[in-house]
mmCIF file of C-alpha atoms in Angstrom:
data_model
loop_
_atom_site.group_PDB
_atom_site.id
_atom_site.type_symbol
_atom_site.label_atom_id
_atom_site.label_comp_id
_atom_site.label_asym_id
_atom_site.label_seq_id
_atom_site.Cartn_x
_atom_site.Cartn_y
_atom_site.Cartn_z
ATOM 1 C CA MET A 1 72.333 74.278 132.020
ATOM 2 C CA ASN A 2 70.936 77.285 133.821
ATOM 3 C CA ASN A 3 67.622 78.926 132.904
ATOM 4 C CA ILE A 4 69.199 81.925 131.092
ATOM 5 C CA VAL A 5 71.265 79.669 128.790
ATOM 6 C CA LYS A 6 68.191 77.499 128.101
ATOM 7 C CA ALA A 7 66.156 80.591 127.229
ATOM 8 C CA VAL A 8 68.850 81.868 124.831
ATOM 9 C CA VAL A 9 69.156 78.445 123.118
ATOM 10 C CA CYS A 10 65.351 78.245 122.749
ATOM 11 C CA LEU A 11 65.233 81.748 121.309
ATOM 12 C CA PHE A 12 67.915 80.884 118.723
ATOM 13 C CA PHE A 13 65.994 77.815 117.602
ATOM 14 C CA ILE A 14 62.645 79.615 117.539
ATOM 15 C CA LEU A 15 64.145 82.322 115.354
ATOM 16 C CA GLY A 16 65.971 79.770 113.222
ATOM 17 C CA LEU A 17 69.342 81.239 114.096
ATOM 18 C CA GLY A 18 70.864 78.087 115.498
ATOM 19 C CA VAL A 19 70.116 75.617 112.740
ATOM 20 C CA GLU A 20 71.543 76.999 109.514
ATOM 21 C CA ALA A 21 74.837 78.640 108.664
ATOM 22 C CA SER A 22 74.414 82.212 107.557
ATOM 23 C CA PRO A 23 76.175 83.537 104.476
ATOM 24 C CA ALA A 24 79.515 85.272 104.923
ATOM 25 C CA THR A 25 79.333 89.043 104.884
ATOM 26 C CA LYS A 26 82.106 91.475 104.056
ATOM 27 C CA GLN A 27 81.409 95.200 103.878
ATOM 28 C CA GLY A 28 77.694 94.464 103.579
ATOM 29 C CA VAL A 29 78.082 92.004 100.669
ATOM 30 C CA HIS A 30 76.848 88.437 101.235
ATOM 31 C CA PHE A 31 78.455 85.262 99.900
ATOM 32 C CA GLU A 32 77.184 81.764 100.611
ATOM 33 C CA ASP A 33 79.356 79.645 102.904
ATOM 34 C CA GLU A 34 78.927 76.582 100.681
ATOM 35 C CA ILE A 35 77.758 75.901 97.135
ATOM 36 C CA ALA A 36 77.001 72.640 95.308
ATOM 37 C CA ILE A 37 78.195 72.170 91.727
ATOM 38 C CA THR A 38 77.562 68.905 89.871
ATOM 39 C CA GLY A 39 77.831 66.811 93.011
ATOM 40 C CA ASN A 40 80.803 68.727 94.422
ATOM 41 C CA TYR A 41 80.509 70.842 97.550
ATOM 42 C CA LEU A 42 82.684 73.933 97.418
ATOM 43 C CA ASN A 43 83.288 75.968 100.546
ATOM 44 C CA LEU A 44 84.000 79.661 100.801
ATOM 45 C CA HIS A 45 87.714 80.009 101.411
ATOM 46 C CA GLY A 46 88.301 83.761 101.291
ATOM 47 C CA ILE A 47 87.127 87.120 99.951
ATOM 48 C CA GLY A 48 89.349 89.736 98.308
ATOM 49 C CA THR A 49 88.730 93.252 97.014
ATOM 50 C CA LEU A 50 90.161 94.877 93.883
ATOM 51 C CA THR A 51 90.921 98.562 94.391
ATOM 52 C CA TRP A 52 91.945 101.049 91.685
ATOM 53 C CA GLY A 53 94.290 103.691 92.972
ATOM 54 C CA LEU A 54 93.853 104.332 96.663
ATOM 55 C CA LEU A 55 90.110 104.863 96.880
ATOM 56 C CA VAL A 56 88.010 103.170 94.185
ATOM 57 C CA LYS A 57 86.833 99.691 95.130
ATOM 58 C CA VAL A 58 85.977 97.894 91.883
ATOM 59 C CA TYR A 59 84.771 94.464 92.946
ATOM 60 C CA MET A 60 84.865 91.877 95.680
ATOM 61 C CA VAL A 61 85.604 88.290 94.741
ATOM 62 C CA ALA A 62 85.020 85.111 96.726
ATOM 63 C CA LEU A 63 86.983 81.896 96.242
ATOM 64 C CA TYR A 64 85.149 78.577 96.554
ATOM 65 C CA LYS A 65 86.952 75.232 96.591
ATOM 66 C CA PRO A 66 86.652 71.791 98.184
ATOM 67 C CA ASP A 67 88.190 71.728 101.654
ATOM 68 C CA THR A 68 90.493 68.914 100.515
ATOM 69 C CA VAL A 69 92.114 71.113 97.831
ATOM 70 C CA ARG A 70 95.101 73.143 99.029
ATOM 71 C CA ILE A 71 95.896 76.617 97.704
ATOM 72 C CA GLU A 72 98.867 75.360 95.679
ATOM 73 C CA GLN A 73 96.514 72.930 93.881
ATOM 74 C CA LEU A 74 93.994 75.557 92.758
ATOM 75 C CA LEU A 75 95.263 75.798 89.185
ATOM 76 C CA GLU A 76 95.119 72.015 88.784
ATOM 77 C CA ASP A 77 92.181 70.002 87.450
ATOM 78 C CA VAL A 78 89.973 70.554 90.521
ATOM 79 C CA PRO A 79 86.523 72.169 90.873
ATOM 80 C CA LYS A 80 86.525 75.826 91.908
ATOM 81 C CA ARG A 81 84.605 79.059 91.569
ATOM 82 C CA LEU A 82 85.413 82.736 91.670
ATOM 83 C CA GLU A 83 82.321 84.849 92.371
ATOM 84 C CA PHE A 84 82.657 88.577 91.678
ATOM 85 C CA TYR A 85 80.393 91.229 93.222
ATOM 86 C CA PHE A 86 80.722 94.568 91.415
ATOM 87 C CA LEU A 87 80.931 97.781 93.390
ATOM 88 C CA VAL A 88 81.052 99.976 90.242
ATOM 89 C CA ASP A 89 79.635 99.774 86.705
ATOM 90 C CA MET A 90 82.016 98.209 84.173
ATOM 91 C CA LYS A 91 82.009 97.727 80.405
ATOM 92 C CA ALA A 92 82.513 94.322 78.819
ATOM 93 C CA SER A 93 85.508 95.801 77.006
ATOM 94 C CA ASP A 94 87.223 96.478 80.355
ATOM 95 C CA PHE A 95 87.499 92.710 80.832
ATOM 96 C CA GLN A 96 88.123 91.847 77.196
ATOM 97 C CA ASN A 97 91.016 94.289 76.828
ATOM 98 C CA SER A 98 92.944 93.206 79.923
ATOM 99 C CA GLY A 99 92.690 89.393 79.982
ATOM 100 C CA PHE A 100 95.521 88.596 77.586
ATOM 101 C CA ASP A 101 98.121 90.822 79.285
ATOM 102 C CA LEU A 102 97.155 89.537 82.737
ATOM 103 C CA MET A 103 97.468 85.948 81.526
ATOM 104 C CA VAL A 104 100.905 86.709 80.034
ATOM 105 C CA GLN A 105 102.093 87.894 83.471
ATOM 106 C CA ASN A 106 101.383 84.427 84.874
ATOM 107 C CA VAL A 107 101.853 81.912 82.070
ATOM 108 C CA GLY A 108 104.116 83.720 79.600
ATOM 109 C CA GLU A 109 103.402 85.119 76.153
ATOM 110 C CA LYS A 110 103.870 81.844 74.238
ATOM 111 C CA LYS A 111 101.341 79.962 76.389
ATOM 112 C CA ALA A 112 98.863 82.873 76.316
ATOM 113 C CA GLU A 113 99.120 83.088 72.512
ATOM 114 C CA SER A 114 98.464 79.331 72.235
ATOM 115 C CA LEU A 115 95.181 79.914 74.097
ATOM 116 C CA ASP A 116 94.059 82.879 71.976
ATOM 117 C CA LYS A 117 91.105 81.021 70.442
ATOM 118 C CA GLU A 118 89.791 80.006 73.868
ATOM 119 C CA LEU A 119 90.338 83.514 75.264
ATOM 120 C CA LYS A 120 88.395 85.097 72.382
ATOM 121 C CA ALA A 121 85.537 82.650 72.987
ATOM 122 C CA PHE A 122 85.493 83.429 76.731
ATOM 123 C CA ASN A 123 85.719 87.181 76.084
ATOM 124 C CA SER A 124 82.655 86.969 73.830
ATOM 125 C CA PHE A 125 80.534 86.016 76.860
ATOM 126 C CA TYR A 126 81.199 89.244 78.764
ATOM 127 C CA ARG A 127 78.409 91.808 79.190
ATOM 128 C CA ASP A 128 78.435 95.308 80.637
ATOM 129 C CA VAL A 129 77.736 95.110 84.379
ATOM 130 C CA LYS A 130 76.175 97.459 86.898
ATOM 131 C CA ALA A 131 77.159 97.808 90.540
ATOM 132 C CA GLY A 132 75.471 95.018 92.501
ATOM 133 C CA GLN A 133 75.691 92.402 89.734
ATOM 134 C CA ARG A 134 77.700 89.187 90.042
ATOM 135 C CA TYR A 135 79.870 87.218 87.648
ATOM 136 C CA MET A 136 80.647 83.589 88.475
ATOM 137 C CA PHE A 137 83.590 81.766 86.878
ATOM 138 C CA THR A 138 83.177 78.066 87.642
ATOM 139 C CA TYR A 139 85.632 75.377 86.612
ATOM 140 C CA ILE A 140 84.268 71.839 86.475
ATOM 141 C CA PRO A 141 86.783 69.068 85.604
ATOM 142 C CA GLY A 142 85.931 67.451 82.289
ATOM 143 C CA ARG A 143 83.586 70.291 81.323
ATOM 144 C CA GLY A 144 85.596 73.519 81.357
ATOM 145 C CA LEU A 145 85.361 77.101 82.576
ATOM 146 C CA GLU A 146 81.839 78.506 82.720
ATOM 147 C CA MET A 147 80.842 82.156 82.953
ATOM 148 C CA ALA A 148 77.527 83.186 84.490
ATOM 149 C CA LEU A 149 76.068 86.604 85.222
ATOM 150 C CA ASP A 150 73.610 86.789 88.133
ATOM 151 C CA GLY A 151 73.086 83.030 87.821
ATOM 152 C CA GLU A 152 72.457 83.024 84.041
ATOM 153 C CA VAL A 153 75.049 80.925 82.196
ATOM 154 C CA LEU A 154 76.577 82.937 79.352
ATOM 155 C CA GLY A 155 78.891 80.255 77.995
ATOM 156 C CA GLN A 156 81.615 77.727 78.646
ATOM 157 C CA VAL A 157 85.103 77.093 77.254
ATOM 158 C CA LYS A 158 86.449 73.555 77.450
ATOM 159 C CA GLY A 159 89.919 72.691 78.588
ATOM 160 C CA GLU A 160 91.825 72.528 81.856
ATOM 161 C CA GLU A 161 94.759 74.417 80.320
ATOM 162 C CA PHE A 162 92.714 77.508 79.443
ATOM 163 C CA ALA A 163 90.937 77.529 82.806
ATOM 164 C CA ALA A 164 94.250 77.392 84.684
ATOM 165 C CA ALA A 165 95.752 80.177 82.558
ATOM 166 C CA TYR A 166 92.705 82.443 82.830
ATOM 167 C CA LEU A 167 92.131 81.914 86.542
ATOM 168 C CA SER A 168 95.832 82.589 87.150
ATOM 169 C CA ILE A 169 94.861 86.265 86.726
ATOM 170 C CA TRP A 170 93.595 86.043 90.331
ATOM 171 C CA LEU A 171 95.140 82.812 91.623
ATOM 172 C CA GLY A 172 98.555 82.764 89.939
ATOM 173 C CA PRO A 173 102.021 83.933 91.011
ATOM 174 C CA LYS A 174 101.506 87.469 89.612
ATOM 175 C CA PRO A 175 97.843 88.255 90.301
ATOM 176 C CA VAL A 176 95.976 91.364 89.218
ATOM 177 C CA SER A 177 96.266 92.460 92.866
ATOM 178 C CA ALA A 178 98.410 90.971 95.625
ATOM 179 C CA ASN A 179 96.050 92.356 98.295
ATOM 180 C CA LEU A 180 93.041 90.802 96.565
ATOM 181 C CA GLN A 181 94.841 87.452 96.448
ATOM 182 C CA LYS A 182 95.711 87.658 100.141
ATOM 183 C CA GLY A 183 91.992 87.988 100.854
ATOM 184 C CA LEU A 184 91.201 84.942 98.719
ATOM 185 C CA PHE A 185 93.909 82.851 100.385
ATOM 186 C CA TYR A 186 93.327 84.226 103.896
ATOM 187 C CA LYS A 187 91.953 81.123 105.610
ATOM 188 C CA GLU A 188 94.942 79.001 104.670
ATOM 189 C CA MET A 189 97.423 81.810 105.356
ATOM 190 C CA LYS A 190 95.915 82.247 108.820
ATOM 191 C CA ILE A 191 96.443 78.571 109.651
ATOM 192 C CA GLU A 192 100.148 78.569 108.779
#
């Protein structure tokens, strides 16, 4: 190893740049590369952006999952998290008024209606959000789908069936945005 390489390596370690993974950054927004949830390690898989019209970016969302879980298994009984970073202010009613129709697109009206009680419970957790805040939707097998805002848990709805139907809004065959979903699935799409 020549002296210049040694000096660069030493500098990285002195500054702490060579020992820890830095969080992922997209358009100035940071997401952790890995998170731990009840003994499960979930890795950042991809980041997507929801855009209204041609210009208004609404939120960025990061998908976390175990490396052993493939994209086609995401709506199964496996741990996962969607972490949303808001780029605009939004009302709680914006989420509450759209969830049912977006679920219907993916699971059908009959299935969505059968989950109405769970959807109403989940909708009751929503709060108005300001740009810069983060929602986290975390599914833990055996416990259910949890909603947190800036790390504060707002509530949880039990049941694998509801979690799969609700998360299909972003992860299902007819997502809220195909471009957003491509960002979430990017790592696996890149490999194939």
